[in-house]
Backbone as a ProteinNet text record, in pm:
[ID]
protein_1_A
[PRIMARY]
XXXXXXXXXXXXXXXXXXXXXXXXXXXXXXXXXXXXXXXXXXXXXXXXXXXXXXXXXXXXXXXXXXXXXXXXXXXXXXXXXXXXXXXXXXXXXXXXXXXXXXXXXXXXXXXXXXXXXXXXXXXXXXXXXXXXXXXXXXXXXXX
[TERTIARY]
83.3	0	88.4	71.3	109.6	86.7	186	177.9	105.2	32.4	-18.4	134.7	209	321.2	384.1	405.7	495.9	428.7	307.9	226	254.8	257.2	245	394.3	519.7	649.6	651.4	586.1	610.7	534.9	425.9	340.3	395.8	512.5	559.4	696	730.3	855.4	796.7	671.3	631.7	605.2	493.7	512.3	642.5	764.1	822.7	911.7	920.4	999.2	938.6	802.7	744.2	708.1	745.2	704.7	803.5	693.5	771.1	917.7	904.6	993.6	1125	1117.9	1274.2	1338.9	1270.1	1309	1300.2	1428.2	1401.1	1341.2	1277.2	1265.5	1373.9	1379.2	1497	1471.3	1356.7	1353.1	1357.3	1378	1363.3	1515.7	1635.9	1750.6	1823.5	1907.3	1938.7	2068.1	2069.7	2163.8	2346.6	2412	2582.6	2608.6	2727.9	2779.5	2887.2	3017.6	3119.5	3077.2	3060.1	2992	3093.5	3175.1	3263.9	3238.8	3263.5	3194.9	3086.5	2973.6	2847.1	2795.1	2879.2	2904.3	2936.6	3051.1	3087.5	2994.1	2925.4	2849.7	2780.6	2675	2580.4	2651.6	2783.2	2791.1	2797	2837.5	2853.4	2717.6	2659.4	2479.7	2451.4	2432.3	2388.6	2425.6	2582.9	2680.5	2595.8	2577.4	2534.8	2426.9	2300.4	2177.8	2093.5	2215.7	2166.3	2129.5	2012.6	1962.5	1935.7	2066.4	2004.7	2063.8	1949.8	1960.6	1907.4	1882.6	1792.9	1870.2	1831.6	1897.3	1775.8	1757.1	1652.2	1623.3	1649.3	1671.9	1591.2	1635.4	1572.8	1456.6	1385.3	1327.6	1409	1403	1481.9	1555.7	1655.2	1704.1	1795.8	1737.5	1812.2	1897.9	2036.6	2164.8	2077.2	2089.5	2088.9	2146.8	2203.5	2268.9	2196.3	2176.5	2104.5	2188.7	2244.4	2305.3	2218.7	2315.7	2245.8	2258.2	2142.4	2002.8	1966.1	1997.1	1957	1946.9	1859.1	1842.1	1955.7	2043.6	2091.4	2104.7	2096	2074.9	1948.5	1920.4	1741.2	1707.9	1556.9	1553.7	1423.8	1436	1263.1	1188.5	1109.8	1063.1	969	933.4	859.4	715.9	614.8	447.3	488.2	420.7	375.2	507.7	596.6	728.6	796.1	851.7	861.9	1015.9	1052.9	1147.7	1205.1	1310.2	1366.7	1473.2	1453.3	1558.2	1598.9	1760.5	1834.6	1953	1860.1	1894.3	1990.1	2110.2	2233.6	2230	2280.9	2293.2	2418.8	2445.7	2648.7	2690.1	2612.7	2614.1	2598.5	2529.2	2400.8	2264.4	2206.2	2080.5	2016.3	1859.2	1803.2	1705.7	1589.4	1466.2	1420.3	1301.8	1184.1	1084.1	946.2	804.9	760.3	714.2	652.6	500.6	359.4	306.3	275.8	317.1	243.8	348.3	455.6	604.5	693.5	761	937.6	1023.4	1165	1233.5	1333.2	1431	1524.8	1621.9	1708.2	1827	1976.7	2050.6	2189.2	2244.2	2392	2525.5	2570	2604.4	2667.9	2539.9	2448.4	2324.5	2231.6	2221.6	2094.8	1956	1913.9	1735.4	1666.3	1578.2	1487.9	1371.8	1329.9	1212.2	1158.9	1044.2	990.1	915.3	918.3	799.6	732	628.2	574.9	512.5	531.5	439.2	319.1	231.6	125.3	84.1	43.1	57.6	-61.4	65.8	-30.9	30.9	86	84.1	243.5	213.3	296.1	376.5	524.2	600.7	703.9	722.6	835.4	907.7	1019.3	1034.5	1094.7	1112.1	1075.6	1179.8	1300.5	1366.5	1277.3	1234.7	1198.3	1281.8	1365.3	1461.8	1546.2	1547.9	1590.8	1749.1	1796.9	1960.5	2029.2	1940.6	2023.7	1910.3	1987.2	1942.6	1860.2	1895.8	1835.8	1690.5	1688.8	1605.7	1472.4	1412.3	1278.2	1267.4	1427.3	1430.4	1479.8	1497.3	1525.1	1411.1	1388.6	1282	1330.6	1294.6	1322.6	1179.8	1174.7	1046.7	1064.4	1017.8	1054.7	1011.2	938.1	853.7	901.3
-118.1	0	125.4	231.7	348.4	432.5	486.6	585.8	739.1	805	916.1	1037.7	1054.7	1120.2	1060.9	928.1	955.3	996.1	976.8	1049.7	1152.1	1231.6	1394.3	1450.3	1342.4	1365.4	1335.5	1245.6	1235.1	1358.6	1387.7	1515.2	1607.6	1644.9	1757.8	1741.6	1639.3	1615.6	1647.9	1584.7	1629.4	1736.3	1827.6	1944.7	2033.3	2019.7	2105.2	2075.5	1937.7	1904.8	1974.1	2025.8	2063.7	2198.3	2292.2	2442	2450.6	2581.6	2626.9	2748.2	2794.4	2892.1	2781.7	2689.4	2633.3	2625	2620.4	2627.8	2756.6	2785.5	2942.1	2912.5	2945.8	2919.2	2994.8	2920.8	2920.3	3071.9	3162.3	3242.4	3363.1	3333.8	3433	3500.3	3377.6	3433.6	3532.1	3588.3	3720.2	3704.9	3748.3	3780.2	3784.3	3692.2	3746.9	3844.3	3974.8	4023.7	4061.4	4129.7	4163.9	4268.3	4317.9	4401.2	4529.7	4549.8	4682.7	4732.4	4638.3	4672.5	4745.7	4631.4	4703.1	4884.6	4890.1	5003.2	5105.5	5096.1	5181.7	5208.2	5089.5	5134.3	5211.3	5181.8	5257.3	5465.4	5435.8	5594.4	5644.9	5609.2	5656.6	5674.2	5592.5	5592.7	5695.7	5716.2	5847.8	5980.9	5984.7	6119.7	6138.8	6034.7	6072	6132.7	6096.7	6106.6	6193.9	6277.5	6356.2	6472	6562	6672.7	6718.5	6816.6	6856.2	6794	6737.5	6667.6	6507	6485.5	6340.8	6322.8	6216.4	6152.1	6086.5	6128.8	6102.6	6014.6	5869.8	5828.7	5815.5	5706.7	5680.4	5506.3	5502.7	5385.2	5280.9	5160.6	5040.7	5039.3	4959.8	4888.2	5025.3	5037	5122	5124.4	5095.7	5076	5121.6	5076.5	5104.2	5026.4	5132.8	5047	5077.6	4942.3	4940.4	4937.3	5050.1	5039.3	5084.6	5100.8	5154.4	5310.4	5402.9	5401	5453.8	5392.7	5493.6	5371.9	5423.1	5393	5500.6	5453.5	5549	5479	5629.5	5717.5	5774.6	5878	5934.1	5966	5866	5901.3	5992.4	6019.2	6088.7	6013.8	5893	5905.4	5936.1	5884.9	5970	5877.4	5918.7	5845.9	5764.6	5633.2	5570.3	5480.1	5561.8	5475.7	5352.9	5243.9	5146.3	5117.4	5109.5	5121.2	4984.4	4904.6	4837.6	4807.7	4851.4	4894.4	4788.2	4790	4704.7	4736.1	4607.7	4679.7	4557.7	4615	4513.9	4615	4542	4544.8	4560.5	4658.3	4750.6	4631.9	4660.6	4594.8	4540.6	4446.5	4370	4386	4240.7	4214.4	4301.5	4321.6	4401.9	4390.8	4419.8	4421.1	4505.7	4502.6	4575.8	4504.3	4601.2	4547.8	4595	4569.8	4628	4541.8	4602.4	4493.2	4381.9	4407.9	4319.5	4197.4	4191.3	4058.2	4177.8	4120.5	4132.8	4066.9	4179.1	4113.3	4110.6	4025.8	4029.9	4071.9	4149.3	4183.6	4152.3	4083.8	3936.6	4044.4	4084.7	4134.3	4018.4	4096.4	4037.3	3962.7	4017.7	3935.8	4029.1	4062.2	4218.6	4118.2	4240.1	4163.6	4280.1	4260.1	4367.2	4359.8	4471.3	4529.5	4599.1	4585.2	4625	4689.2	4882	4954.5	5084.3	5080.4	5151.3	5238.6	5352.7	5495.5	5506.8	5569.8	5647.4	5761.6	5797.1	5965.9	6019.4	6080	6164.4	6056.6	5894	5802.9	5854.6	5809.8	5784.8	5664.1	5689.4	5585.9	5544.8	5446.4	5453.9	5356	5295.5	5176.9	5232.9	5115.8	5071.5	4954.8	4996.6	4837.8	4783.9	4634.5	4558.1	4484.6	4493.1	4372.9	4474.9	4465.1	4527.3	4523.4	4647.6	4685.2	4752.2	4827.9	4885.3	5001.5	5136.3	5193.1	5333.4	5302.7	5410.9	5300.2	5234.8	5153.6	5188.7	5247	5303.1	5447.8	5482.8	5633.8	5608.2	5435.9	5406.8	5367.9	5508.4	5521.8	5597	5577.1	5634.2	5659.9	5783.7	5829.7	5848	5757	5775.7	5867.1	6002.9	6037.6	6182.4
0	0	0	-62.9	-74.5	27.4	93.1	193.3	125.4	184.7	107	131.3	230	244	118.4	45.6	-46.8	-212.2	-179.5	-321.8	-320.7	-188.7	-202.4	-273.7	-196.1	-234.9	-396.1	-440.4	-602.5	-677.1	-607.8	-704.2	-689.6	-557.1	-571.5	-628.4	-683.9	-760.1	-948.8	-948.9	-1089.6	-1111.4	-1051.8	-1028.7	-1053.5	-974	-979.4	-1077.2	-1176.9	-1297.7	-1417.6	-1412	-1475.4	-1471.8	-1382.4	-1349.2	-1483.2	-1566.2	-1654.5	-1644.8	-1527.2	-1431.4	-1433.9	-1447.2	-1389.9	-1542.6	-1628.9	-1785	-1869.5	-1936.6	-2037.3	-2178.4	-2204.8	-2351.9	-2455.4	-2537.8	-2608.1	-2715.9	-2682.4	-2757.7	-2650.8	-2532.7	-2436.3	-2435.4	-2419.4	-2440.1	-2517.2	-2474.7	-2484.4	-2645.9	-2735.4	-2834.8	-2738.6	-2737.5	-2709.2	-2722.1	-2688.1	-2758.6	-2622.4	-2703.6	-2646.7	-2581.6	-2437.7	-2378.5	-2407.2	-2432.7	-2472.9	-2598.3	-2710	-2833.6	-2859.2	-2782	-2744.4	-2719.6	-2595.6	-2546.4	-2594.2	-2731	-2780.7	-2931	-2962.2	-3050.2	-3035.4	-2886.3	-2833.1	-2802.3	-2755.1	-2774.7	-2947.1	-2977	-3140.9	-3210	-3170.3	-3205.8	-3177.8	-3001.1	-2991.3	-3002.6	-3002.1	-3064.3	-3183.2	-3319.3	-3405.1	-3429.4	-3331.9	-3398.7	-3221.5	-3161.9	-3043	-3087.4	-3003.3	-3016.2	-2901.6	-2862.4	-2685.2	-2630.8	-2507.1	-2419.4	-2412.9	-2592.2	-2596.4	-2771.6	-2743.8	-2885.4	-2969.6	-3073	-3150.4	-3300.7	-3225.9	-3327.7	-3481	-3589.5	-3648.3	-3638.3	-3704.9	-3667.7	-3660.9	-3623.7	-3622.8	-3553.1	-3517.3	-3383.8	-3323.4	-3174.8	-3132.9	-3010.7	-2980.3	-2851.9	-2781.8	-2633.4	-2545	-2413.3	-2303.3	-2209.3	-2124.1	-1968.8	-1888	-1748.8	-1686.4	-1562.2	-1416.3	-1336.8	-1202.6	-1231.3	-1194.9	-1188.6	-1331.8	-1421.3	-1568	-1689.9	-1782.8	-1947.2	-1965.4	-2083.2	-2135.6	-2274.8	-2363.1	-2362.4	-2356.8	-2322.6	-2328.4	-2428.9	-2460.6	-2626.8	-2616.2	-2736.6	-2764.8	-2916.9	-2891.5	-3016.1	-3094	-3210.2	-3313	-3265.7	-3271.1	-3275	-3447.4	-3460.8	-3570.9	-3613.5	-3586.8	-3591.8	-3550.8	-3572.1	-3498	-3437.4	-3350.2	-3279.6	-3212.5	-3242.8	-3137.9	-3080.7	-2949.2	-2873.2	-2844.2	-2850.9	-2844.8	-2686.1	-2564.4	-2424.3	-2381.8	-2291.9	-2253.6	-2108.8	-2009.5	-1851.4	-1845.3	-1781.4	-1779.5	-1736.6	-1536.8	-1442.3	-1360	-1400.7	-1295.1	-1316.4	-1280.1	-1366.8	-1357.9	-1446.6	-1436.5	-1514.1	-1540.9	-1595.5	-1597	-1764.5	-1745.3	-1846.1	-1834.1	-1817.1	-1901.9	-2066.1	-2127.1	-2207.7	-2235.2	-2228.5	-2170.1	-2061.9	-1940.8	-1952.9	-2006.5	-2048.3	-2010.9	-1878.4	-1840.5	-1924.6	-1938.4	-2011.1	-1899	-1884.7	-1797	-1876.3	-1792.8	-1884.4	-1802.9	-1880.7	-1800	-1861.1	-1791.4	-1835.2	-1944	-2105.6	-2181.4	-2270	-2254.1	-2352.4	-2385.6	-2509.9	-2615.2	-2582.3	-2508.4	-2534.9	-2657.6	-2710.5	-2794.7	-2720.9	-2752.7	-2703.5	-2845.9	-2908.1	-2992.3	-2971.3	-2984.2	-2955	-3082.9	-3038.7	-3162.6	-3111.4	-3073.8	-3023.9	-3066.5	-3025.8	-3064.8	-3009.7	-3106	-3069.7	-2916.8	-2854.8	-2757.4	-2604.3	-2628.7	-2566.9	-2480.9	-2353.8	-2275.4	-2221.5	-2264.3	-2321.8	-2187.1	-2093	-1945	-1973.9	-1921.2	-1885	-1775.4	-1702	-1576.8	-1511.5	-1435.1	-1394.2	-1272	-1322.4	-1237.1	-1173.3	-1160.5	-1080.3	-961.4	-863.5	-741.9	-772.3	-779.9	-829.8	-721.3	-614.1	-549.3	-468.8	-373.7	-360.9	-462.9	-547.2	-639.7	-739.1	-652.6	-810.4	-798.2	-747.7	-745	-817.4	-851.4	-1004.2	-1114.9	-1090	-1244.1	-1329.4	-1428.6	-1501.8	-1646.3	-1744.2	-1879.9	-1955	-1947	-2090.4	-2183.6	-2298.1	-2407.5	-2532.4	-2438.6	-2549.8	-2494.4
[MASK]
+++++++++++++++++++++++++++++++++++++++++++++++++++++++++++++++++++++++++++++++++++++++++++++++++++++++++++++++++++++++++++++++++++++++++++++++

């Protein structure tokens, strides 16, 4: 006869072989790249295409680095346009929330974020992942 203590131990062994949390999907992972390279693309990007105090790009994939407490660079973009930002972590993990899907963001791995304005719309991101004492002003508007 089966002890009910060891049913419970096997359902919570299937269970937890099976939580989709213990597995990444293979499309969630982040693009490689040489995190210096990176870096320096991302300044040259925005040297090029700055106005002011914000850098304004053109549509399509756009650098960005994700450190403690800042997006950088601060963009401003256009309504109707489609934009994807291309986000890497200086130093230490970090996330954000767009559409109701976190992206995590690993030192040394490009996540995209695909965004498309609309006019009049108010545009944030947002680190979700606890970085430090400033992480409740790490915020970027993108509009």
């Amino acid at each position: 006869m089966i002890k009910p203590a060891w049913i419970l131990v096997a359902t919570f062994i299937a269970l937890a072989a099976c939580w989709p949390g213990w597995r990444l999907d293979e499309g969630i992972a982040g693009q490689k790249v040489d995190p210096i390279e990176f870096a320096e693309a991302a300044r040259a990007f925005a040297a090029r295409y700055q106005v002011g105090a914000v850098v304004e790009p053109p549509p399509g994939p756009v650098p960005m680095l994700v450190r403690r407490f800042e997006f950088w660079p601060a963009l401003h973009l256009r309504p109707g346009q489609t934009y994807r930002l291309r986000l890497l972590a200086e130093d230490g993990i970090h996330s954000v929330v767009h559409d109701g899907r976190e992206v995590l963001l690993i030192p040394g791995e490009v996540q995209e974020l695909v965004l498309t304005p609309k006019p009049g719309e108010e545009l944030e991101l947002r680190c979700n992942e606890y970085c430090g004492l400033g992480h409740n002003r790490m915020r970027a508007k993108l509009n």
